[in-house]
Amino acid sequence: MQVAKVALLNTSKEYDILFSYLIPDSLAGDVLKGTHVFVPFGRGNRKIAGIIFEIADSSEEGLGKLKEISDIVPDMPAFPEEMIELATWMQKRYLCTYSDAIKCILPAKTNIKTNRTVKLSISADEARELVEGNKLRSINQIKVLQMLLEQGELEASEIINNSSVNMGMITGLAKKGLVEFGTVEVMRDPFSEKIYEETVSLEPVGEQNEIINKIIERLDEHRFCEMLLHGVTGSGKTEVYMQTIGRCIGLGRNAILLVPEISLTPQMITSFKGRFGENVAVLHSRLSVGERYDQWRAIREGRVQIVLGARSAVFAPMDNIGIIIIDEEQESTYKSESKPRYHAEEIARYRCAHHGAVLLKGSATPSVVSYYNAVDGDAVLLTMNKRINQKAMPPVRIVNMIEEIKAGNRSSFSRELIDLLIKNKEAGKQSLIFLNRRGHSRTVMCRDCGYTVKCPDCGIAMTYHSAGDRLICHYCGFTVRSIDECPICKSVYIGKFGTGTQKIEEEIKELLPGFSFIRMDADTTSGKDAHEKILNKFKDEKIDIIIGTQMIAKGHDFADVTLVGILNADGMLNIDAYNAFEKGFQLITQAAGRAGRSETQGQVIVQAFDTENFCVQRACEHDYVGFYESEIEFRKAMRYPPFTHMGVVALA
Ligand code: ADP
Ligand code: ZN
Ligand code: ZN
C-alpha cells in the first residue's frame, strides 16, 4: 500500500501540516500527486477535502493506525506539480496555510455555463421523407427539421431567434422522438461584443531595436533571467512587451503580462487584443465569477498563449512559460493586502525560475530595490532614455509656496498657476490638478519654511497623535510633544496638513468662477466602471479641470491636457515610511508625465514649500538616476532596503 500526504482545505493554522492517509486498493490507479480527495478527519471522521501533495511508499512503521482516503472529489483536474511546489513555498514564505495558498492559485469554482442544443434523432433520409411527405401537419415543425437537415446540430436559441418557431414546438418534436436535446458549453467572454482593430508590429526604432534583441536572446537561451527595463514615459515599452511576447509564443511558449490594475488601463487591453486577438485571456477583479472562471479554463486548456491581468494573474494555470512581464513594477498593488500577503513579483520570479523563463520588469520610475539589483546585482539593466519621435519631456517649473504666503496668498493655488489655468481655458485646452492627500495630514510641517519634524534616528516624518498632542515615530517609537512654533524660523504657521480634493474644489469655485471641473478620487470611483465614466465625461464634455489623487497620475492618456498643476509636492514626501521619497518621486514624475501627451507641448507647475528638496528637484528634471544615487546613499546610511529586509508584524 502507498501513503498519500494530504494538504487539507479550509483548516486553521494548527492543522496546517500534511496528513498521511492510506490509499485503498479501490482507488489505487486513480489517486496521484495533485488529486483532490476527501479524507476522514478528527474523532468524528468528518469528511473534508484536500489535495495530495506527496505520495510515499508504505514501508514506515505504524501504518495500521492510518486512516484511508474516502473518495476522489469528482470533476476536479489534478493540481499541477509546479503549483504543489509553489503552494509549499508560499506556506513557508508568507506564513499562510496550505489552504490559503491553494485558494490563491485556484479560482472559485462555479458552474460551467451551457446552452441547449437540438439535433435530429432520426436519419437524414427519414427526416427528408417527413419534410416532403404529408405526415407532419405543423409548418413550424417542418421548418425545424429543415434547419437541422441543412445545418446539423443547432442551439435551441438559434432556431428560435431566426424563425417563428417557439420552444414548445421543438419540445413537441422531441416528444415524437424526431429530435433530441443536448448541451453545449459556452464561454462567458466579457470581450466578445467588442471589436478590436487589428494592429501589426511596428518597426522598432532607435533604442527599442537593441532592447528587443537583448530580451529575445535571453528568451532563446531557455534559462532563468531577470531584466529591468527602465524606459522614460513614451519610450515605447508597450511595443517592446508585444514584440518579445510575439517571439515567445512563436517559440511555442506562453507569456504573462501583469499590469497594476487592469480596469485603469483599457488601452493595454485594446493593444493586446488588437495584436494577438483570440490568443489573449484577460484576468482581473472586475470580471464576474463566471467570466473569470471561463477565462481561467481557456488558459488551463491551452486555448490561449497570452494572459494579461492584474496581480492574481501571476497564478495563471499555464505550462511552459517563456516570459513574465511586470509593467509599472514599482506599484504597491502587486503586493496582496489580504491573506496570503504575497508579492506578485516574488511569485513571478519563482515561476520563471521553474520554467527557465525571462522575468522582465518595466517602469519609468523603478523601485529603488529593483534598480539596485540591476546595477549592483544579478538582474540585467536595459535603458530607454528617449521618447518615440524625440518628443521632449514637458518643461516643469517649481513654484515656492512660501513666497506666496509672504505675498499674502494663503490659498492652495499659486498666482502663477491661477494665471496659467485661465490662459489654458482661453486656449480651449484642459488642465489637471493633482494632489496626494494620503498621509500628510498627519505630519507636521512649517508653512513658512517647509520644515518637517522627522525622527532623529530613522529619518522619516513623525506622525501626529492627538491623544497627548504628541509626535511619534512609527518605526522606533521615539516621541516628542507636538510643537506650536517652528524650531528653524520661529514661525507659528506650523500645523497639520489637511488639504483634500474636496477643499480644492471649493477653492476652485471661489478663485475660478465659470470653470467646469470634475473630481476623481477614492470617494467618486467606488462603482463599477466609475473610472471610465469620469474619464469619458472629462473628455467628451471638455471639462476645464480634472482634480484628483494618485489615481489620475497613472497611465491615462489625456490628449487635450496641456497643463498639470501638482499641489503640495513636498507634502507627499512626508509620509511615515522609509520609502516615502521613492513614492513621492514616482508620483510627481507620473503626474508631470500627463501633460502634453499629444501634439501640443504641455507644461507642468510643481508647488512646494521646500523647493530645495532633492526629490522634488530631480523629479522636475525628469532625472531618475540622479534621484536614485541620492536615495541609495540615504538607504545605505539608515540601513533600509535593499541593505536590509523589512517586514511588518501586525498583532491580531
Ligand atoms: P511607454 O509605455 O514607454 O510610456 P508607449 O508604449 O505608450 O510608451 O509608446 C508611446 C507611443 O509611441 C505610443 O503611441 C506607441 O504607439 C508609439 N510607438 C512605440 N513604438 C513605436 C515604433 N516602433 N514606431 C512608431 N511608434 C511607436
Ligand atoms: Zn519654519
Ligand atoms: Zn524613529
CSV table of C-alpha atoms and ligand atoms in Angstrom, one decimal, residues 202-205 208 232-239 388, ligand 1:
chain,number,residue,atom,x,y,z
A,202,LEU,CA,5.7,48.5,-35.6
A,203,GLU,CA,9.2,48.7,-37.0
A,204,PRO,CA,11.3,49.1,-33.8
A,205,VAL,CA,13.0,52.5,-33.7
A,208,GLN,CA,13.9,49.7,-29.0
A,232,VAL,CA,11.0,57.0,-19.7
A,233,THR,CA,7.3,57.5,-20.3
A,234,GLY,CA,6.6,57.4,-24.0
A,235,SER,CA,9.7,55.5,-24.9
A,236,GLY,CA,7.6,52.7,-26.3
A,237,LYS,CA,7.8,50.0,-23.6
A,238,THR,CA,4.4,48.5,-24.7
A,239,GLU,CA,5.8,47.8,-28.2
A,388,ILE,CA,9.5,57.9,-29.5
B,1,ADP,P1,5.6,53.8,-22.7
B,1,ADP,O1,4.8,52.6,-22.3
B,1,ADP,O2,7.1,53.6,-22.6
B,1,ADP,O3,5.2,55.0,-21.9
B,1,ADP,P2,4.2,53.7,-25.1
B,1,ADP,O4,4.4,52.2,-25.3
B,1,ADP,O5,2.9,54.2,-24.7
B,1,ADP,O6,5.3,54.2,-24.2
B,1,ADP,O7,4.6,54.4,-26.5
B,1,ADP,C1,4.4,55.7,-26.8
B,1,ADP,C2,3.9,55.9,-28.2
B,1,ADP,O8,4.9,55.6,-29.2
B,1,ADP,C3,2.7,55.1,-28.5
B,1,ADP,O9,1.8,55.9,-29.1
B,1,ADP,C4,3.2,54.0,-29.4
B,1,ADP,O10,2.2,53.6,-30.3
B,1,ADP,C5,4.3,54.7,-30.1
B,1,ADP,N1,5.4,53.8,-30.6
B,1,ADP,C6,6.0,52.8,-29.9
B,1,ADP,N2,6.9,52.2,-30.6
B,1,ADP,C7,6.9,52.7,-31.8
B,1,ADP,C8,7.6,52.4,-33.1
B,1,ADP,N3,8.5,51.5,-33.1
B,1,ADP,N4,7.2,53.1,-34.2
B,1,ADP,C9,6.3,54.1,-34.1
B,1,ADP,N5,5.6,54.4,-33.0
B,1,ADP,C10,5.9,53.7,-31.9
